[in-house]
Each structure stands twice: as structure tokens, then as C-alpha cells.
Coordinates of C-alpha atoms in Angstrom, one line a residue:
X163 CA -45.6 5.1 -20.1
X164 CA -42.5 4.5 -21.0
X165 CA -39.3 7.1 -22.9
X166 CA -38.1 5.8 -26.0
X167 CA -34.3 5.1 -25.9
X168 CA -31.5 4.4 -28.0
X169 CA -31.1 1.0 -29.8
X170 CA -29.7 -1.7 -26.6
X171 CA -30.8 0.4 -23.9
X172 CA -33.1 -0.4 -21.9
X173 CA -36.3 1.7 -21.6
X174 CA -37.0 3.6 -18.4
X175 CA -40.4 4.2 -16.9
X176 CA -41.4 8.3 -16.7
X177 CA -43.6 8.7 -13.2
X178 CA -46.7 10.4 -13.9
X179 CA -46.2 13.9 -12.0
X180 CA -47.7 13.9 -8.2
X181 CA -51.6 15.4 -8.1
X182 CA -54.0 15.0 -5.6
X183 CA -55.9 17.4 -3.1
X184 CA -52.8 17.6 -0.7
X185 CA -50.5 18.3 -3.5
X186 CA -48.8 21.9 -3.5
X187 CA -46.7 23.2 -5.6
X188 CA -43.1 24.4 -5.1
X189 CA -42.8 28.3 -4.3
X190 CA -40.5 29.5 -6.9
X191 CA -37.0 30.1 -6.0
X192 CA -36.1 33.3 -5.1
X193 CA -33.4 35.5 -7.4
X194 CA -29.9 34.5 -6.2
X195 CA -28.3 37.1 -4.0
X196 CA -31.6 38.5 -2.9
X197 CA -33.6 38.2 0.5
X198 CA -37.3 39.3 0.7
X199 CA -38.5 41.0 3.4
X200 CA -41.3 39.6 5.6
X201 CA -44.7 40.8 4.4
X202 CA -45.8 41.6 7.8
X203 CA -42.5 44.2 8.5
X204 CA -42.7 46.1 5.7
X205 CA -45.5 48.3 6.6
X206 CA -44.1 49.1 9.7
X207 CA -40.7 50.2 8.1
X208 CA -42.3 52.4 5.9
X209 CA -44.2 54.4 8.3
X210 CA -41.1 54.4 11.1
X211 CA -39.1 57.5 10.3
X212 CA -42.5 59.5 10.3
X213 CA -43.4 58.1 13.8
X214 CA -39.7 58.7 14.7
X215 CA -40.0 62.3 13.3
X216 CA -43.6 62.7 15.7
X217 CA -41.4 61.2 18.6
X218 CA -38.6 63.8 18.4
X219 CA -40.1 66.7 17.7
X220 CA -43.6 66.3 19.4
X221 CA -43.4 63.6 21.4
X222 CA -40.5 64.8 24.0
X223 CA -41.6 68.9 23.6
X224 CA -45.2 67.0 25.1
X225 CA -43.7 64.9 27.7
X226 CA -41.2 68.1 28.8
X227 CA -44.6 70.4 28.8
X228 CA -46.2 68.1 31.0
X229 CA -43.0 67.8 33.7
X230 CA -43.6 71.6 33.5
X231 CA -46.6 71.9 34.8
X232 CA -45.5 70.2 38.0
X233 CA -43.3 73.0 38.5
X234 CA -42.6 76.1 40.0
X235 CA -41.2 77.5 37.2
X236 CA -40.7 81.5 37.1
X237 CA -38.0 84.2 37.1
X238 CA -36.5 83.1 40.3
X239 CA -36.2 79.3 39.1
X240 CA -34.5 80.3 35.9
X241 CA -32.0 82.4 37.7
X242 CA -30.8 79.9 40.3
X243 CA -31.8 76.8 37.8
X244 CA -33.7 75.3 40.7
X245 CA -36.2 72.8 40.3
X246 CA -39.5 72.9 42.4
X247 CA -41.8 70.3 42.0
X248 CA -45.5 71.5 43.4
X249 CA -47.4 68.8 42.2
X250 CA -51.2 69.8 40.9
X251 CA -50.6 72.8 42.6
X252 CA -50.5 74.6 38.9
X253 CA -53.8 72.7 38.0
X254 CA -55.6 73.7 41.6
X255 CA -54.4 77.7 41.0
X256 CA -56.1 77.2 37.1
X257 CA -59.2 75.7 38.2
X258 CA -59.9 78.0 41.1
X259 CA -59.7 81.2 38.5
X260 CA -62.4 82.8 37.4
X261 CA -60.4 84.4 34.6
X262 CA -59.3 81.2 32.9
X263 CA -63.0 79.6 33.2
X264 CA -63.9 82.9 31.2
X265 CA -61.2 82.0 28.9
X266 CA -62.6 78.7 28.2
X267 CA -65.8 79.5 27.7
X268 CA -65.1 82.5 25.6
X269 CA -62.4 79.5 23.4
X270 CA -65.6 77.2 23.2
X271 CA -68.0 79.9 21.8
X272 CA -65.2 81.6 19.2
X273 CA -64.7 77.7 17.6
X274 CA -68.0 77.3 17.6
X275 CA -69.3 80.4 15.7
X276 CA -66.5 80.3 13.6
X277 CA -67.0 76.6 12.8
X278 CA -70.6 77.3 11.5
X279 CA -69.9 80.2 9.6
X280 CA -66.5 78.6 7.9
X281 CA -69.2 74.9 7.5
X282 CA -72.1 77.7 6.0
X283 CA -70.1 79.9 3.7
X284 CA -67.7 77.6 2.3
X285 CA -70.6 74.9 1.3
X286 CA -72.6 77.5 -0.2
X287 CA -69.3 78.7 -2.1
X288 CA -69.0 75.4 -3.1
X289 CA -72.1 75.3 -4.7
X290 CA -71.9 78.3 -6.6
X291 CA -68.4 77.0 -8.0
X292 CA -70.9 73.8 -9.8
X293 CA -72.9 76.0 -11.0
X294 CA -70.7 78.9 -12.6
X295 CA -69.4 77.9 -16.6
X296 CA -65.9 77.4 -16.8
X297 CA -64.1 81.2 -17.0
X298 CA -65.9 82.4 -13.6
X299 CA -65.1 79.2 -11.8
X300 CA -61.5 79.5 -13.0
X301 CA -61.4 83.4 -11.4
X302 CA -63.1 82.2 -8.6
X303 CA -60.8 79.0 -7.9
X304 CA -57.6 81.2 -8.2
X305 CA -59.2 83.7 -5.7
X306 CA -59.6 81.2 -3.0
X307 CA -56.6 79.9 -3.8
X308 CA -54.8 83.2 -3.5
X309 CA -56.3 83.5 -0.3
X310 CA -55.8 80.3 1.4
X311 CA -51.8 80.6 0.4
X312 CA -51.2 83.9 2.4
X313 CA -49.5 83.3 5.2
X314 CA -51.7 83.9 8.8
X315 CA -49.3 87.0 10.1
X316 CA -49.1 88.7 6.7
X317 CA -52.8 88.5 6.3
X318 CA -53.7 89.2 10.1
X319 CA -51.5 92.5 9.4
X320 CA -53.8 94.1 5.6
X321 CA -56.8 93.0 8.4
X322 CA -54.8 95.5 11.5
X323 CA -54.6 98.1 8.9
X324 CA -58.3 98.0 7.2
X325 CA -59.6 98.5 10.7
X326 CA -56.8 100.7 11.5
X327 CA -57.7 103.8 14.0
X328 CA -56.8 106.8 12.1
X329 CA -55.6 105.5 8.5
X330 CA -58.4 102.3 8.3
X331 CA -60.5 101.9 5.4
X332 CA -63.6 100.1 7.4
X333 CA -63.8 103.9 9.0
X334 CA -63.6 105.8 5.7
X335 CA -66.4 103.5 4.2
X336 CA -68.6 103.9 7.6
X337 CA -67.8 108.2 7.1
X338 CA -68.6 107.5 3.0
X339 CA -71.8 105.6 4.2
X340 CA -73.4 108.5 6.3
X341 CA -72.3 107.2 10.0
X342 CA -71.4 109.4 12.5
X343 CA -69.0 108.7 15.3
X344 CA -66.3 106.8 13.0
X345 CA -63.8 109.5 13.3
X346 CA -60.8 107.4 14.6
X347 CA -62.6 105.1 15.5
X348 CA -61.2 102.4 17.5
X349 CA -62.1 99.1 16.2
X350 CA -60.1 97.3 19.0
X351 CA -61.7 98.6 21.5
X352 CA -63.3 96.1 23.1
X353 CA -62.6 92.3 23.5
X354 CA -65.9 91.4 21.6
X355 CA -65.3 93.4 18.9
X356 CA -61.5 92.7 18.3
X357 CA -62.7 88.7 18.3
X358 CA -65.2 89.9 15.5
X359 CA -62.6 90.8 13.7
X360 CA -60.4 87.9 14.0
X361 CA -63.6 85.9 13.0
X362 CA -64.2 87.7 9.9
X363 CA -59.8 87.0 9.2
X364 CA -60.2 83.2 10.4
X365 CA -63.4 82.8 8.4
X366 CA -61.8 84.3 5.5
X367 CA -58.9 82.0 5.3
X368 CA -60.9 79.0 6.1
X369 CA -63.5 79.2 3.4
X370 CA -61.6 78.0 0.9
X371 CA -60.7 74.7 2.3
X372 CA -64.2 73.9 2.4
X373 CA -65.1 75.5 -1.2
X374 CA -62.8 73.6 -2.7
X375 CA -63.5 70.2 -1.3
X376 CA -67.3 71.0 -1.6
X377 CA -66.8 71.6 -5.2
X378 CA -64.7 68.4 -5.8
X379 CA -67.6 66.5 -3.8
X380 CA -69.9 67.7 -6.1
X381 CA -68.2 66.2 -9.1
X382 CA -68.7 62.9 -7.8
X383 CA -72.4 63.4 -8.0
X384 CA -74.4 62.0 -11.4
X385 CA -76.1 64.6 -13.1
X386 CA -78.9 62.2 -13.5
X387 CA -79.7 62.2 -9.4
X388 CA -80.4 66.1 -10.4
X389 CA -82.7 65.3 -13.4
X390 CA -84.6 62.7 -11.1
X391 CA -85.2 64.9 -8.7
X392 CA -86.3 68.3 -10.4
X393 CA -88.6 65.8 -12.2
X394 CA -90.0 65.2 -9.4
X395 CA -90.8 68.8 -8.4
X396 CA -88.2 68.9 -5.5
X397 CA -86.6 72.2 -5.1
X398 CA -82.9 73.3 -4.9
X399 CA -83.3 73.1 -0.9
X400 CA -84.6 69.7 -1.1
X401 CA -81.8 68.4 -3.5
X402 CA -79.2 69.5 -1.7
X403 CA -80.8 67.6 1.4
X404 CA -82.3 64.9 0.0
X405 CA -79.3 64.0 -2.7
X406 CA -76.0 66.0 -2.0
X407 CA -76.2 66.8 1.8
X408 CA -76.7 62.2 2.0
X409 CA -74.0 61.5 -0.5
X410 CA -71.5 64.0 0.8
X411 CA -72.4 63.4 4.3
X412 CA -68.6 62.0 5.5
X413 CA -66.9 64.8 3.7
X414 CA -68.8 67.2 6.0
X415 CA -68.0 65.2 8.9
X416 CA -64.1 65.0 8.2
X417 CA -64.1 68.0 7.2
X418 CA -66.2 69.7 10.6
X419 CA -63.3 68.1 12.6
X420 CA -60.0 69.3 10.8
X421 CA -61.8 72.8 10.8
X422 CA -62.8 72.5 14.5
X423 CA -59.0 71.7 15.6
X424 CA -58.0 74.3 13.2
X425 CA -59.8 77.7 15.0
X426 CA -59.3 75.8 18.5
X427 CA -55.8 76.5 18.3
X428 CA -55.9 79.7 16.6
X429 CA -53.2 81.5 18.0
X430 CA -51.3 83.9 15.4
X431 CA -54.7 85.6 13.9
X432 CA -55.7 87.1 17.6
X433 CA -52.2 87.6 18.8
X434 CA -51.0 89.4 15.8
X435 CA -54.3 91.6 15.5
X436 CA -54.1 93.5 19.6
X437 CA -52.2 90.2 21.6
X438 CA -55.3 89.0 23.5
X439 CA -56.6 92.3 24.4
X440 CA -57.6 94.8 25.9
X441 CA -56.9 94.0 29.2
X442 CA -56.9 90.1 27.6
X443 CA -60.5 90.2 27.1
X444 CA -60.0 88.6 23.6
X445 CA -57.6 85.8 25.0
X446 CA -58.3 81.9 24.0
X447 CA -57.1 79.7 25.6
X448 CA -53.9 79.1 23.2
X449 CA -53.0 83.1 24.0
X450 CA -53.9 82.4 27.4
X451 CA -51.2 80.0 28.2
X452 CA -48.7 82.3 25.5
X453 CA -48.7 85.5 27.6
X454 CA -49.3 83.4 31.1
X455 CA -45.5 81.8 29.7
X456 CA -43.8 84.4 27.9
X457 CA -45.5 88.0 29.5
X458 CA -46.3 87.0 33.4
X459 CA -42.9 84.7 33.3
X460 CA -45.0 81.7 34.8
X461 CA -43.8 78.8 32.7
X462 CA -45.6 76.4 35.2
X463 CA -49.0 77.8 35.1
X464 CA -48.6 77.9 31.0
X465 CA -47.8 74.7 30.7
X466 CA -50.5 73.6 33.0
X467 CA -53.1 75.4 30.6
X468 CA -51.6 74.1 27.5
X469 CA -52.1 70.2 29.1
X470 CA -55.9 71.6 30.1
X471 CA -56.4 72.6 26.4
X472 CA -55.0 69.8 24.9
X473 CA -57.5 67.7 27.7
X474 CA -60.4 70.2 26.8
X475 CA -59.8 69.3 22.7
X476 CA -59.6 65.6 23.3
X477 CA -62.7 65.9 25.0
X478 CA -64.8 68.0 23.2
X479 CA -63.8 65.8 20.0
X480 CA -64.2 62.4 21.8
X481 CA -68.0 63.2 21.2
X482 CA -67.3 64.1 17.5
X483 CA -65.3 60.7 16.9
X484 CA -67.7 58.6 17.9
X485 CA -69.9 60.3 15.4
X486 CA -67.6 59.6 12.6
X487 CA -67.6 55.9 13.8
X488 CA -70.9 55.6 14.1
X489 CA -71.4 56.4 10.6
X490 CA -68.7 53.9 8.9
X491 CA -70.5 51.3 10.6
X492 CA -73.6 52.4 8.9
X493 CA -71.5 52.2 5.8

């Protein structure tokens, strides 16, 4: 193939452009003044100042707790500013009392019940919200809503005043009702009952968390998985665990362990309501290590029961990971 010249030149072979198996095209050039950045980099840049954000304000508050708790740490050592190392000393004082054991079992039984009831209510809640038309699921969305956005310590204090001793409304309706003995009565009485109460507040608050979710789950679902099923005479019970309870199984999962680290560290609903009492028989553990550090003035032993809880969590929800694993690798 040769190019046609001009009359008296003479002609000049074209080369047939390069092919073959090993052949690669050129990368195109890249815009002049620019330099792009390596692929591999860029996620990592994107995510740093978060992970420098965790680092600041989490990472050294968690390494300085942990120092702590290998300190004598009280009035005395604030005054003089000494430092007095005792080793596991904190740890051995913790695990020797009977009072924090109670603590921690009382902690494990208030996320547990709490857990089932927030799971239970909100999935049923859920299911009403598929089922309502269009106005009553609107009135019933803002209402959870509205009560999911108030804050913990300004709810925590309508609940202080509904089961309030001499102007609360729980003993006027009790009195309405026909009981007797509900004159001033004192709802705080006890440490079982003033947990009962912060149940009913951290249930209240949680539900619609789960509601919600439930109800966007729901969506997902093809009406014709209902119409298969009710034509095969299963009932509402068996639909919701042979169709919705299978296909919404790793929302319940995910959404069991954000509400089981959520009422583990409950803190502000049973402080604000009686601080951990009476006689801190409604303490968890997170109030436990608050009043051991801020009322008793032994910063050592709190810091040595925060590290337990946070050991205590981590362990309790190693069993609950390996759960979730488990079932992306069915997926």
C-alpha cells in the first residue's frame, strides 16, 4: 500500500498498523498539568480524617482510661498529684465483690429484657404500619418520629414526673381505677421497680428504630409472595415466618446488635430517673463505674469497671458476630 504523492516525488510506503495477541494499546495521555492519584491510596485518604477523628477523641480517652485503672487514683492522689501504680490490684478488689457481680448480672438481665421487648414491639409496630392506608400510617410515622427525636434527659424527666410521688399521674389513674394504697405512692421505691420504669422509657424510645426499619423491610417484599401464600391456606403467623421473618432475616440480626449495644450502655435514662438507686439497687454497670468515679472519688476502681464492661460487651457480642458471619456465608 502505497500514499499517493505529488507529481516527481517519489511514493512512500504506509506500514500497516501493529496487531497481534501481544499488541497493547497506548494508555492515553494524561491532561497536561495534572497528576492522578494511585487507585490503591485513594480509599484510604478518604476515610483518614474520620479514623484521625476516632483516634483523638476515642482512641487516647481509651488508652488514658486503661493507665487509670492501674492506679490508685482518689482524693489524696489528686491533691498531692501523685501517681501510684497498683497494678491489677483495681481488677482483684472488682472481682472479689459481691456488689459489682450483682451489678453485672442485674446489666445482663435489664439488656436482655429490654432487647426482647424493643425486637417484639417494634416488629409488630412495624407490621401494623404495612397494613394501615396512607393517613394512619402518616399519624403513626410522625408519632414515632416525635418520639425517637426527644432527647434521653428531657424525656427521662415527663417519665420522673408521671410516676411522681405526690403530683404523678400513674397514681391518679391507679386511685381513678379503684386501687387502694396509691396515696403517694412511691414508685421509686425499690431497685426493681425503678428499673421497670426505666424499661418502659428505654423501650419507648427504642421502638421506633425498629418500626421504622421493619416497615421499610416490608416494602421490599412482593405482594405476590402474600398472594401465594394465603392461596395456600397459610395464615398470618405462618407468612410472617415462612416469607417475611426468611427475607428480613439480616435486618433482624443487624438490627438485634445496634439495639443490644444501645441499652448495654444505657446510662442517662436510669441516672436521670433516681441515680442508680435506692441504696444503688438499680445500678448497671455504666452507673456503676459513674458514681464509683464521680460519688466515692475512686477514679481507679471506675476506670477498672469501665475496661470490664467494655471486656464484658466485646464478649457477650463475640457470640452475636459470629452469627452475623455465619449467615453471609450462607448468602
Amino acid at each position: 500500500m502505497t500514499v499517493q504523492t505529488t507529481e516527481g516525488a517519489t511514493p512512500v510506503p504506509k506500514e500497516p498498523p501493529p496487531s497481534g495477541p501481544d499488541f497493547r494499546p497506548p494508555a492515553p495521555a494524561a491532561p497536561h498539568g495534572r497528576r492522578s492519584l494511585p487507585t490503591g491510596w485513594l480509599p484510604y485518604l478518604l476515610i483518614a480524617p474520620a479514623v484521625f477523628a476516632l483516634a483523638v477523641f476515642l482512641g487516647y480517652p481509651l488508652v488514658r482510661n486503661v493507665l487509670v485503672s492501674f492506679q490508685q487514683l482518689g482524693r489524696t492522689e489528686m491533691i498531692s498529684r501523685a501517681t501510684v501504680w497498683t497494678g491489677f490490684d483495681n481488677y482483684l478488689e472488682l472481682l472479689r465483690d459481691d456488689a459489682f457481680w450483682a451489678v453485672v448480672v442485674r446489666t445482663f438481665v435489664f439488656m436482655a429484657v429490654n432487647v426482647a421487648l424493643i425486637m417484639v414491639c417494634g416488629t409488630l409496630i412495624g407490621l401494623l404500619l404495612n397494613r394501615l392506608g396512607k393517613k394512619m400510617r402518616l399519624v403513626l410515622s410522625l408519632s414515632l418520629v416525635m418520639a425517637w427525636a426527644m432527647p434521653i434527659v428531657a424525656s427521662a424527666t415527663v417519665f420522673r414526673w408521671l410516676f411522681d410521688t405526690q403530683f404523678g399521674v400513674m397514681n391518679w389513674v391507679m386511685r381513678s381505677l379503684g386501687f387502694a394504697g396509691y396515696e403517694q405512692h412511691n414508685w421509686f421505691e425499690t431497685g426493681f421497680s425503678t428499673l421497670a420504669i426505666v424499661t418502659l422509657l428505654v423501650v419507648w424510645a427504642s421502638i421506633p428504630f425498629v418500626a421504622l426499619n421493619m416497615y421499610a423491610g416490608l416494602t421490599m417484599i412482593s405482594g405476590e409472595l402474600y398472594e401465594a401464600a394465603r392461596m395456600d391456606g397459610a395464615s398470618n403467623w405462618r407468612i410472617f415466618r415462612s416469607v417475611v421473618f426468611p427475607l428480613l432475616k439480616p435486618f433482624f440480626l443487624i438490627t438485634t446488635f445496634l439495639e443490644i449495644i444501645w441499652v448495654f450502655k444505657a446510662f442517662a435514662q436510669i441516672y436521670a430517673l433516681n441515680q442508680g438507686g435506692p441504696n444503688r439497687a438499680s445500678e448497671t454497670l455504666p452507673v456503676f463505674a459513674y458514681v464509683e468515679g464521680m460519688s466515692q472519688m475512686q477514679f481507679g476502681i471506675a476506670a477498672a469497671a469501665s475496661v470490664l464492661t467494655i471486656l464484658a460487651l466485646l464478649i457477650a457480642m463475640s457470640f452475636y458476630f459470629r452469627l452475623i458471619l455465619k449467615q453471609e456465608d450462607e448468602q
